[in-house]
CSV table of N, CA and C in Angstrom, one decimal:
chain,number,residue,atom,x,y,z
A,19,MET,N,0.8,-1.2,0.0
A,19,MET,CA,0.0,0.0,0.0
A,19,MET,C,0.9,1.2,0.0
A,20,SER,N,0.4,2.1,-0.8
A,20,SER,CA,1.2,3.4,-0.9
A,20,SER,C,0.4,4.5,-0.2
A,21,LYS,N,1.1,5.4,0.3
A,21,LYS,CA,0.5,6.5,1.0
A,21,LYS,C,0.2,7.7,0.0
A,22,PHE,N,0.9,7.7,-1.1
A,22,PHE,CA,0.7,8.7,-2.1
A,22,PHE,C,0.1,8.2,-3.3
A,23,LYS,N,-0.9,8.9,-3.8
A,23,LYS,CA,-1.6,8.6,-5.0
A,23,LYS,C,-1.1,9.4,-6.2
A,24,LYS,N,-1.0,8.9,-7.3
A,24,LYS,CA,-0.6,9.7,-8.5
A,24,LYS,C,-1.8,10.5,-9.0
A,25,LYS,N,-1.5,11.7,-9.4
A,25,LYS,CA,-2.5,12.5,-10.0
A,25,LYS,C,-2.9,11.9,-11.4
A,26,LYS,N,-4.2,12.0,-11.7
A,26,LYS,CA,-4.6,11.6,-13.0
A,26,LYS,C,-4.3,12.8,-13.9
A,27,SER,N,-3.9,12.5,-15.1
A,27,SER,CA,-3.4,13.5,-16.0
A,27,SER,C,-4.6,14.3,-16.6
A,28,GLY,N,-5.8,13.8,-16.6
A,28,GLY,CA,-7.0,14.5,-17.3
A,28,GLY,C,-7.7,15.4,-16.4
A,29,ASP,N,-7.5,15.5,-15.1
A,29,ASP,CA,-8.2,16.4,-14.2
A,29,ASP,C,-7.8,17.9,-14.3
A,30,LEU,N,-8.8,18.7,-14.3
A,30,LEU,CA,-8.6,20.2,-14.3
A,30,LEU,C,-8.4,20.7,-12.8
A,31,PRO,N,-7.5,21.6,-12.6
A,31,PRO,CA,-7.4,22.1,-11.3
A,31,PRO,C,-8.6,23.0,-10.9
A,32,PRO,N,-9.0,23.0,-9.6
A,32,PRO,CA,-10.1,23.8,-9.2
A,32,PRO,C,-9.9,25.3,-9.5
A,33,VAL,N,-11.0,26.0,-9.8
A,33,VAL,CA,-10.9,27.5,-10.0
A,33,VAL,C,-10.7,28.2,-8.7
A,34,SER,N,-9.8,29.1,-8.6
A,34,SER,CA,-9.5,29.8,-7.4
A,34,SER,C,-10.5,30.9,-7.2
A,35,THR,N,-11.2,31.0,-6.1
A,35,THR,CA,-12.2,32.1,-5.8
A,35,THR,C,-11.6,33.1,-4.8
A,36,ALA,N,-10.3,33.1,-4.6
A,36,ALA,CA,-9.7,34.0,-3.6
A,36,ALA,C,-9.9,35.5,-4.0
A,37,SER,N,-9.9,35.8,-5.3
A,37,SER,CA,-10.0,37.2,-5.7
A,37,SER,C,-11.4,37.6,-6.0
A,38,LEU,N,-12.4,36.7,-5.9
A,38,LEU,CA,-13.8,37.1,-6.2
A,38,LEU,C,-14.3,38.2,-5.3
A,39,PRO,N,-14.1,38.2,-4.0
A,39,PRO,CA,-14.6,39.4,-3.2
A,39,PRO,C,-14.0,40.7,-3.7
A,40,ASP,N,-12.7,40.7,-4.1
A,40,ASP,CA,-12.1,42.0,-4.5
A,40,ASP,C,-12.8,42.5,-5.8
A,41,ILE,N,-13.1,41.6,-6.7
A,41,ILE,CA,-13.8,41.9,-7.9
A,41,ILE,C,-15.2,42.5,-7.7
A,42,VAL,N,-15.9,41.8,-6.8
A,42,VAL,CA,-17.2,42.3,-6.4
A,42,VAL,C,-17.2,43.7,-5.8
A,43,PHE,N,-16.3,43.9,-4.9
A,43,PHE,CA,-16.2,45.2,-4.3
A,43,PHE,C,-15.8,46.3,-5.3
A,44,MET,N,-14.9,46.0,-6.2
A,44,MET,CA,-14.5,46.9,-7.2
A,44,MET,C,-15.7,47.3,-8.1
A,45,LEU,N,-16.5,46.3,-8.5
A,45,LEU,CA,-17.7,46.6,-9.3
A,45,LEU,C,-18.7,47.4,-8.5
A,46,LEU,N,-18.9,47.1,-7.2
A,46,LEU,CA,-19.8,47.8,-6.4
A,46,LEU,C,-19.4,49.3,-6.3
A,47,PHE,N,-18.1,49.5,-6.0
A,47,PHE,CA,-17.6,50.9,-5.9
A,47,PHE,C,-17.7,51.6,-7.2
A,48,PHE,N,-17.5,51.0,-8.3
A,48,PHE,CA,-17.6,51.6,-9.6
A,48,PHE,C,-19.0,52.1,-9.9
A,49,PHE,N,-20.0,51.2,-9.6
A,49,PHE,CA,-21.4,51.6,-9.9
A,49,PHE,C,-21.9,52.7,-8.9
A,50,MET,N,-21.4,52.7,-7.6
A,50,MET,CA,-21.8,53.7,-6.7
A,50,MET,C,-21.3,55.1,-7.1
A,51,VAL,N,-20.1,55.1,-7.7
A,51,VAL,CA,-19.5,56.4,-8.1
A,51,VAL,C,-20.1,56.8,-9.5
A,52,ALA,N,-20.4,55.9,-10.4
A,52,ALA,CA,-20.8,56.3,-11.7
A,52,ALA,C,-22.3,56.5,-11.8
A,53,THR,N,-23.1,56.1,-10.8
A,53,THR,CA,-24.5,56.3,-10.9
A,53,THR,C,-24.9,57.7,-10.5
A,54,VAL,N,-25.8,58.3,-11.3
A,54,VAL,CA,-26.3,59.6,-11.0
A,54,VAL,C,-27.7,59.5,-10.5
A,55,MET,N,-28.0,60.1,-9.3
A,55,MET,CA,-29.3,60.1,-8.8
A,55,MET,C,-30.2,61.2,-9.4
A,56,ARG,N,-31.2,60.8,-10.1
A,56,ARG,CA,-32.1,61.8,-10.8
A,56,ARG,C,-33.0,62.4,-9.8
A,57,GLU,N,-33.1,63.8,-9.9
A,57,GLU,CA,-34.0,64.5,-9.0
A,57,GLU,C,-35.4,64.4,-9.6
A,58,ASP,N,-35.6,65.2,-10.6
A,58,ASP,CA,-36.9,65.3,-11.3
A,58,ASP,C,-36.7,65.4,-12.8
A,59,GLU,N,-37.6,64.8,-13.6
A,59,GLU,CA,-37.5,65.0,-15.0
A,59,GLU,C,-38.3,66.3,-15.3
A,60,LEU,N,-37.7,67.2,-15.9
A,60,LEU,CA,-38.3,68.5,-16.2
A,60,LEU,C,-39.3,68.3,-17.4
A,61,MET,N,-40.5,68.8,-17.2
A,61,MET,CA,-41.5,68.8,-18.2
A,61,MET,C,-41.8,70.2,-18.7
A,62,ILE,N,-41.1,71.2,-18.1
A,62,ILE,CA,-41.3,72.6,-18.5
A,62,ILE,C,-40.0,73.2,-18.9
A,63,LYS,N,-40.1,74.3,-19.6
A,63,LYS,CA,-38.9,75.1,-20.0
A,63,LYS,C,-38.5,75.8,-18.7
A,64,ASN,N,-37.2,75.7,-18.4
A,64,ASN,CA,-36.8,76.3,-17.1
A,64,ASN,C,-35.4,76.9,-17.3
A,65,THR,N,-35.4,78.1,-17.9
A,65,THR,CA,-34.2,78.9,-18.0
A,65,THR,C,-34.2,79.8,-16.9
A,66,LEU,N,-33.2,79.6,-16.0
A,66,LEU,CA,-33.2,80.4,-14.7
A,66,LEU,C,-32.7,81.8,-15.0
A,67,PRO,N,-33.2,82.8,-14.2
A,67,PRO,CA,-32.7,84.1,-14.3
A,67,PRO,C,-31.3,84.2,-13.7
A,68,GLN,N,-30.6,85.3,-14.1
A,68,GLN,CA,-29.2,85.4,-13.6
A,68,GLN,C,-29.1,86.4,-12.5
A,69,ALA,N,-28.2,86.1,-11.6
A,69,ALA,CA,-28.0,87.0,-10.4
A,69,ALA,C,-26.5,87.0,-10.1
A,70,ASN,N,-26.0,88.1,-9.5
A,70,ASN,CA,-24.6,88.2,-9.2
A,70,ASN,C,-24.3,87.9,-7.8
A,71,GLN,N,-25.3,87.8,-6.9
A,71,GLN,CA,-25.0,87.4,-5.5
A,71,GLN,C,-25.6,86.1,-5.2
A,72,VAL,N,-25.1,85.0,-5.8
A,72,VAL,CA,-25.6,83.7,-5.6
A,72,VAL,C,-24.9,83.0,-4.5
A,73,GLU,N,-25.6,82.3,-3.6
A,73,GLU,CA,-25.0,81.5,-2.6
A,73,GLU,C,-25.3,80.1,-2.8
A,74,LYS,N,-24.4,79.2,-2.5
A,74,LYS,CA,-24.6,77.8,-2.6
A,74,LYS,C,-25.1,77.3,-1.3
A,75,LEU,N,-26.2,76.5,-1.3
A,75,LEU,CA,-26.8,75.9,-0.1
A,75,LEU,C,-25.9,74.7,0.4
A,76,GLU,N,-25.8,74.6,1.7
A,76,GLU,CA,-24.9,73.6,2.2
A,76,GLU,C,-25.6,72.2,2.2
A,77,SER,N,-26.8,72.1,2.5
A,77,SER,CA,-27.5,70.8,2.6
A,77,SER,C,-28.7,70.8,1.7
A,78,LYS,N,-28.7,69.9,0.7
A,78,LYS,CA,-29.9,69.8,-0.2
A,78,LYS,C,-30.9,68.8,0.2
A,79,ASN,N,-30.7,68.1,1.3
A,79,ASN,CA,-31.6,67.1,1.7
A,79,ASN,C,-32.9,67.7,2.4
A,80,LYS,N,-32.8,68.9,2.7
A,80,LYS,CA,-33.9,69.6,3.3
A,80,LYS,C,-34.7,70.4,2.3
A,81,LEU,N,-34.4,70.3,1.1
A,81,LEU,CA,-35.0,71.2,0.0
A,81,LEU,C,-36.1,70.4,-0.7
A,82,VAL,N,-37.2,71.2,-1.0
A,82,VAL,CA,-38.3,70.7,-1.8
A,82,VAL,C,-38.4,71.6,-3.0
A,83,TYR,N,-38.3,71.0,-4.2
A,83,TYR,CA,-38.3,71.8,-5.4
A,83,TYR,C,-39.7,72.0,-6.0
A,84,ILE,N,-40.0,73.2,-6.5
A,84,ILE,CA,-41.2,73.5,-7.2
A,84,ILE,C,-40.7,74.2,-8.5
A,85,TYR,N,-41.1,73.7,-9.7
A,85,TYR,CA,-40.7,74.3,-10.9
A,85,TYR,C,-41.9,75.1,-11.5
A,86,ILE,N,-41.7,76.3,-12.1
A,86,ILE,CA,-42.7,77.0,-12.7
A,86,ILE,C,-42.2,77.5,-14.1
A,87,GLY,N,-43.0,77.2,-15.1
A,87,GLY,CA,-42.6,77.6,-16.5
A,87,GLY,C,-43.6,77.1,-17.5
A,88,LYS,N,-43.4,77.3,-18.8
A,88,LYS,CA,-44.3,76.9,-19.8
A,88,LYS,C,-43.9,75.4,-20.1
A,89,PRO,N,-44.9,74.6,-20.5
A,89,PRO,CA,-44.5,73.2,-20.8
A,89,PRO,C,-43.6,73.1,-22.0
A,90,THR,N,-42.8,72.0,-22.1
A,90,THR,CA,-42.0,71.8,-23.2
A,90,THR,C,-42.9,71.4,-24.4
A,91,SER,N,-42.4,71.4,-25.6
A,91,SER,CA,-43.2,71.1,-26.8
A,91,SER,C,-43.8,69.7,-26.7
A,92,SER,N,-43.2,68.8,-26.1
A,92,SER,CA,-43.8,67.4,-26.0
A,92,SER,C,-45.0,67.4,-25.0
A,93,TYR,N,-45.2,68.3,-24.1
A,93,TYR,CA,-46.2,68.3,-23.1
A,93,TYR,C,-47.3,69.4,-23.4
A,94,GLN,N,-47.1,70.2,-24.5
A,94,GLN,CA,-48.0,71.3,-24.8
A,94,GLN,C,-49.4,70.8,-25.2
A,95,ASN,N,-49.4,69.7,-25.8
A,95,ASN,CA,-50.7,69.1,-26.2
A,95,ASN,C,-51.6,68.8,-25.0
A,96,GLN,N,-51.0,68.4,-23.9
A,96,GLN,CA,-51.8,68.0,-22.7
A,96,GLN,C,-52.1,69.2,-21.8
A,97,HIS,N,-51.1,70.1,-21.7
A,97,HIS,CA,-51.2,71.2,-20.7
A,97,HIS,C,-51.3,72.6,-21.3
A,98,GLY,N,-51.3,72.8,-22.6
A,98,GLY,CA,-51.4,74.1,-23.2
A,98,GLY,C,-50.0,74.8,-23.2
A,99,THR,N,-50.1,76.1,-23.4
A,99,THR,CA,-48.9,76.9,-23.6
A,99,THR,C,-48.7,77.9,-22.5
A,100,ASN,N,-49.6,78.0,-21.5
A,100,ASN,CA,-49.5,78.9,-20.4
A,100,ASN,C,-48.6,78.3,-19.3
A,101,GLU,N,-48.1,79.2,-18.4
A,101,GLU,CA,-47.3,78.7,-17.3
A,101,GLU,C,-48.0,77.7,-16.5
A,102,VAL,N,-47.2,76.7,-16.0
A,102,VAL,CA,-47.8,75.6,-15.2
A,102,VAL,C,-46.8,75.4,-14.0
A,103,VAL,N,-47.2,74.6,-13.1
A,103,VAL,CA,-46.4,74.3,-11.9
A,103,VAL,C,-46.1,72.8,-12.0
A,104,GLN,N,-44.8,72.5,-11.8
A,104,GLN,CA,-44.4,71.1,-11.8
A,104,GLN,C,-44.0,70.7,-10.4
A,105,LEU,N,-44.7,69.7,-9.8
A,105,LEU,CA,-44.4,69.3,-8.5
A,105,LEU,C,-43.9,67.8,-8.6
A,106,GLY,N,-42.6,67.6,-8.3
A,106,GLY,CA,-42.0,66.3,-8.5
A,106,GLY,C,-41.9,66.0,-10.0
A,107,ASP,N,-42.5,64.9,-10.3
A,107,ASP,CA,-42.4,64.4,-11.7
A,107,ASP,C,-43.7,64.6,-12.5
A,108,LYS,N,-44.6,65.5,-12.0
A,108,LYS,CA,-45.9,65.7,-12.7
A,108,LYS,C,-46.3,67.2,-12.7
A,109,ILE,N,-47.0,67.6,-13.8
A,109,ILE,CA,-47.5,68.9,-13.8
A,109,ILE,C,-48.8,68.9,-13.1
A,110,SER,N,-48.9,69.9,-12.2
A,110,SER,CA,-50.1,70.0,-11.3
A,110,SER,C,-50.7,71.3,-11.3
A,111,SER,N,-51.8,71.4,-10.6
A,111,SER,CA,-52.4,72.8,-10.5
A,111,SER,C,-51.9,73.4,-9.2
A,112,VAL,N,-52.1,74.7,-9.1
A,112,VAL,CA,-51.6,75.5,-8.0
A,112,VAL,C,-52.2,75.0,-6.7
A,113,SER,N,-53.5,74.6,-6.8
A,113,SER,CA,-54.2,74.1,-5.6
A,113,SER,C,-53.6,72.9,-4.9
A,114,GLU,N,-52.7,72.1,-5.7
A,114,GLU,CA,-52.1,70.9,-5.2
A,114,GLU,C,-50.8,71.2,-4.5
A,115,VAL,N,-50.3,72.4,-4.5
A,115,VAL,CA,-49.0,72.8,-3.9
A,115,VAL,C,-49.0,72.5,-2.4
A,116,GLN,N,-50.1,72.8,-1.7
A,116,GLN,CA,-50.2,72.6,-0.2
A,116,GLN,C,-50.1,71.2,0.1
A,117,THR,N,-50.8,70.3,-0.6
A,117,THR,CA,-50.8,68.9,-0.3
A,117,THR,C,-49.4,68.3,-0.6
A,118,PHE,N,-48.8,68.8,-1.7
A,118,PHE,CA,-47.4,68.3,-2.0
A,118,PHE,C,-46.4,68.7,-0.9
A,119,ILE,N,-46.5,69.9,-0.4
A,119,ILE,CA,-45.5,70.3,0.6
A,119,ILE,C,-45.8,69.5,1.9
A,120,ASN,N,-47.0,69.3,2.3
A,120,ASN,CA,-47.3,68.6,3.5
A,120,ASN,C,-46.8,67.1,3.4
A,121,THR,N,-47.0,66.5,2.2
A,121,THR,CA,-46.5,65.2,2.0
A,121,THR,C,-45.0,65.1,2.1
A,122,LYS,N,-44.3,66.0,1.5
A,122,LYS,CA,-42.9,66.1,1.6
A,122,LYS,C,-42.4,66.3,3.0
A,123,ARG,N,-43.1,67.2,3.7
A,123,ARG,CA,-42.7,67.5,5.1
A,123,ARG,C,-42.9,66.2,6.0
A,124,ASN,N,-44.0,65.5,5.8
A,124,ASN,CA,-44.2,64.3,6.6
A,124,ASN,C,-43.3,63.2,6.3
A,125,ALA,N,-42.7,63.2,5.1
A,125,ALA,CA,-41.7,62.2,4.7
A,125,ALA,C,-40.4,62.4,5.3
A,126,MET,N,-40.1,63.6,5.8
A,126,MET,CA,-38.8,63.9,6.4
A,126,MET,C,-38.8,63.5,7.8
A,127,PRO,N,-37.6,63.2,8.4
A,127,PRO,CA,-37.4,63.0,9.8
A,127,PRO,C,-37.9,64.1,10.6
A,128,GLU,N,-38.5,63.9,11.8
A,128,GLU,CA,-39.1,64.9,12.6
A,128,GLU,C,-38.1,66.0,13.0
A,129,ASP,N,-36.9,65.7,13.2
A,129,ASP,CA,-35.9,66.8,13.6
A,129,ASP,C,-35.6,67.7,12.5
A,130,VAL,N,-35.9,67.3,11.2
A,130,VAL,CA,-35.5,68.1,10.1
A,130,VAL,C,-36.7,68.9,9.5
A,131,GLN,N,-37.9,68.5,9.9
A,131,GLN,CA,-39.1,69.1,9.4
A,131,GLN,C,-39.2,70.6,9.5
A,132,ASP,N,-38.7,71.1,10.6
A,132,ASP,CA,-38.8,72.6,10.8
A,132,ASP,C,-37.8,73.3,10.0
A,133,GLU,N,-36.7,72.6,9.5
A,133,GLU,CA,-35.7,73.2,8.7
A,133,GLU,C,-36.0,73.1,7.2
A,134,MET,N,-37.1,72.5,6.8
A,134,MET,CA,-37.4,72.3,5.4
A,134,MET,C,-37.5,73.7,4.7
A,135,MET,N,-36.9,73.7,3.5
A,135,MET,CA,-36.9,74.9,2.7
A,135,MET,C,-37.5,74.6,1.3
A,136,VAL,N,-38.3,75.5,0.7
A,136,VAL,CA,-38.8,75.3,-0.6
A,136,VAL,C,-38.0,76.1,-1.6
A,137,SER,N,-37.5,75.4,-2.6
A,137,SER,CA,-36.7,76.1,-3.6
A,137,SER,C,-37.5,76.3,-4.9
A,138,LEU,N,-37.8,77.5,-5.3
A,138,LEU,CA,-38.6,77.8,-6.4
A,138,LEU,C,-37.7,78.0,-7.6
A,139,LYS,N,-37.8,77.1,-8.6
A,139,LYS,CA,-37.1,77.3,-9.9
A,139,LYS,C,-38.0,77.8,-10.9
A,140,VAL,N,-38.0,79.1,-11.1
A,140,VAL,CA,-39.0,79.8,-11.9
A,140,VAL,C,-38.3,80.2,-13.2
A,141,ASP,N,-38.9,79.9,-14.3
A,141,ASP,CA,-38.4,80.3,-15.6
A,141,ASP,C,-38.3,81.8,-15.7
A,142,ARG,N,-37.3,82.3,-16.3
A,142,ARG,CA,-37.2,83.8,-16.3
A,142,ARG,C,-38.2,84.5,-17.2
A,143,ASP,N,-38.9,83.8,-18.0
A,143,ASP,CA,-39.9,84.4,-18.9
A,143,ASP,C,-41.3,84.2,-18.3
A,144,SER,N,-41.4,83.6,-17.1
A,144,SER,CA,-42.8,83.4,-16.5
A,144,SER,C,-43.4,84.7,-16.0
A,145,LYS,N,-44.7,84.7,-15.9
A,145,LYS,CA,-45.4,85.8,-15.4
A,145,LYS,C,-45.5,85.7,-13.8
A,146,VAL,N,-45.6,86.8,-13.2
A,146,VAL,CA,-45.6,86.9,-11.7
A,146,VAL,C,-46.9,86.3,-11.1
A,147,GLY,N,-48.0,86.3,-11.8
A,147,GLY,CA,-49.3,85.9,-11.3
A,147,GLY,C,-49.2,84.5,-10.7
A,148,ILE,N,-48.7,83.5,-11.5
A,148,ILE,CA,-48.7,82.1,-11.0
A,148,ILE,C,-47.7,82.0,-9.9
A,149,LEU,N,-46.6,82.7,-9.9
A,149,LEU,CA,-45.7,82.7,-8.7
A,149,LEU,C,-46.3,83.2,-7.5
A,150,THR,N,-47.1,84.3,-7.6
A,150,THR,CA,-47.8,84.8,-6.4
A,150,THR,C,-48.8,83.8,-5.9
A,151,ASP,N,-49.5,83.1,-6.8
A,151,ASP,CA,-50.5,82.0,-6.3
A,151,ASP,C,-49.7,80.9,-5.6
A,152,VAL,N,-48.6,80.5,-6.1
A,152,VAL,CA,-47.8,79.4,-5.5
A,152,VAL,C,-47.3,79.9,-4.1
A,153,LYS,N,-46.8,81.1,-4.0
A,153,LYS,CA,-46.4,81.6,-2.7
A,153,LYS,C,-47.5,81.7,-1.7
A,154,GLN,N,-48.7,82.0,-2.1
A,154,GLN,CA,-49.9,82.0,-1.2
A,154,GLN,C,-50.2,80.6,-0.7
A,155,GLU,N,-50.1,79.6,-1.6
A,155,GLU,CA,-50.3,78.3,-1.2
A,155,GLU,C,-49.2,77.8,-0.2
A,156,LEU,N,-48.0,78.3,-0.4
A,156,LEU,CA,-46.9,77.9,0.5
A,156,LEU,C,-47.1,78.6,1.9
A,157,ARG,N,-47.7,79.8,1.9
A,157,ARG,CA,-48.0,80.4,3.2
A,157,ARG,C,-49.1,79.6,3.9
A,158,ASP,N,-50.1,79.1,3.2
A,158,ASP,CA,-51.2,78.3,3.8
A,158,ASP,C,-50.6,77.0,4.3
A,159,ALA,N,-49.6,76.5,3.7
A,159,ALA,CA,-49.0,75.2,4.1
A,159,ALA,C,-48.0,75.4,5.2
A,160,MET,N,-47.8,76.7,5.6
A,160,MET,CA,-46.8,77.1,6.6
A,160,MET,C,-45.4,76.7,6.2
A,161,ALA,N,-45.1,76.8,4.9
A,161,ALA,CA,-43.7,76.6,4.4
A,161,ALA,C,-43.2,78.0,4.1
A,162,LEU,N,-42.6,78.6,5.1
A,162,LEU,CA,-42.2,80.0,5.0
A,162,LEU,C,-40.8,80.3,4.7
A,163,LYS,N,-40.0,79.2,4.6
A,163,LYS,CA,-38.6,79.3,4.2
A,163,LYS,C,-38.5,79.0,2.7
A,164,ILE,N,-38.3,80.1,1.9
A,164,ILE,CA,-38.3,80.0,0.5
A,164,ILE,C,-37.0,80.5,-0.1
A,165,ASN,N,-36.5,79.9,-1.1
A,165,ASN,CA,-35.4,80.4,-1.8
A,165,ASN,C,-35.7,80.4,-3.3
A,166,TYR,N,-35.1,81.3,-4.0
A,166,TYR,CA,-35.2,81.3,-5.5
A,166,TYR,C,-33.9,80.9,-6.1
A,167,THR,N,-34.0,79.9,-7.0
A,167,THR,CA,-32.8,79.4,-7.7
A,167,THR,C,-32.5,80.3,-8.9
A,168,ALA,N,-31.2,80.7,-9.0
A,168,ALA,CA,-30.8,81.5,-10.1
A,168,ALA,C,-29.4,81.0,-10.5
A,169,SER,N,-29.0,81.4,-11.8
A,169,SER,CA,-27.7,81.0,-12.2
A,169,SER,C,-26.8,82.3,-12.1
A,170,GLN,N,-25.5,82.0,-11.9
A,170,GLN,CA,-24.5,83.1,-11.7
A,170,GLN,C,-24.4,83.9,-13.0
A,171,GLY,N,-24.5,85.2,-12.9
A,171,GLY,CA,-24.3,86.0,-14.1
A,171,GLY,C,-24.7,87.5,-13.9
A,172,ASP,N,-24.9,88.2,-14.9
A,172,ASP,CA,-25.2,89.6,-14.8
A,172,ASP,C,-26.7,89.8,-14.7
A,173,PRO,N,-27.3,90.3,-13.6
A,173,PRO,CA,-28.7,90.5,-13.5
A,173,PRO,C,-29.3,91.5,-14.4
A,174,MET,N,-28.6,92.3,-15.0
A,174,MET,CA,-29.1,93.3,-16.0
A,174,MET,C,-29.6,92.6,-17.2
A,175,ILE,N,-29.1,91.5,-17.5
A,175,ILE,CA,-29.6,90.7,-18.7
A,175,ILE,C,-31.1,90.4,-18.5
A,176,ASN,N,-31.5,90.1,-17.3
A,176,ASN,CA,-32.9,89.8,-17.1
A,176,ASN,C,-33.8,91.0,-17.4
A,177,ILE,N,-33.4,92.2,-17.1
A,177,ILE,CA,-34.1,93.4,-17.4
A,177,ILE,C,-34.1,93.7,-18.9
A,178,ASN,N,-33.0,93.6,-19.5
A,178,ASN,CA,-32.8,93.9,-20.9
A,178,ASN,C,-33.6,93.0,-21.8
A,179,ARG,N,-33.9,91.7,-21.4
A,179,ARG,CA,-34.6,90.8,-22.2
A,179,ARG,C,-36.1,91.1,-22.2
A,180,ARG,N,-36.6,91.8,-21.2
A,180,ARG,CA,-38.0,92.2,-21.1
A,180,ARG,C,-38.4,93.3,-22.0
A,181,GLN,N,-37.4,94.2,-22.3
A,181,GLN,CA,-37.7,95.4,-23.1
A,181,GLN,C,-37.7,95.2,-24.5
């Protein structure tokens, strides 16, 4: 009797799985870095006005976005050509703003609810009437912290475009 057996010449060696966790973590890291989290799909024309004193907000997790502008050409058949309000991923009426804000506030953690801020992204060619209606709905919803989003630039361009 022999203690050692000869290897059979036709056997394949087993596949080494030692580097498999490294490969999995590299792929996971790649997809975490390369993935872009989509906020909202814009259904309106939203060319922001320009301002020269723009401040960047430090935390965007407390922001709720409301878009105001004319529908893009693909949505004009459904919603017309007048200014509309976009809440999240759908075009809504002004009367739905209060419900939208309360829903977003209730979805936030309790300690952050008082710090919630509404960011209005209003197209620079929009009329003030719909903006005033939205602001009244925000008052009724007790969402009193409002900021207006603008792009960095010369604010005189906004005035010159109107004339």
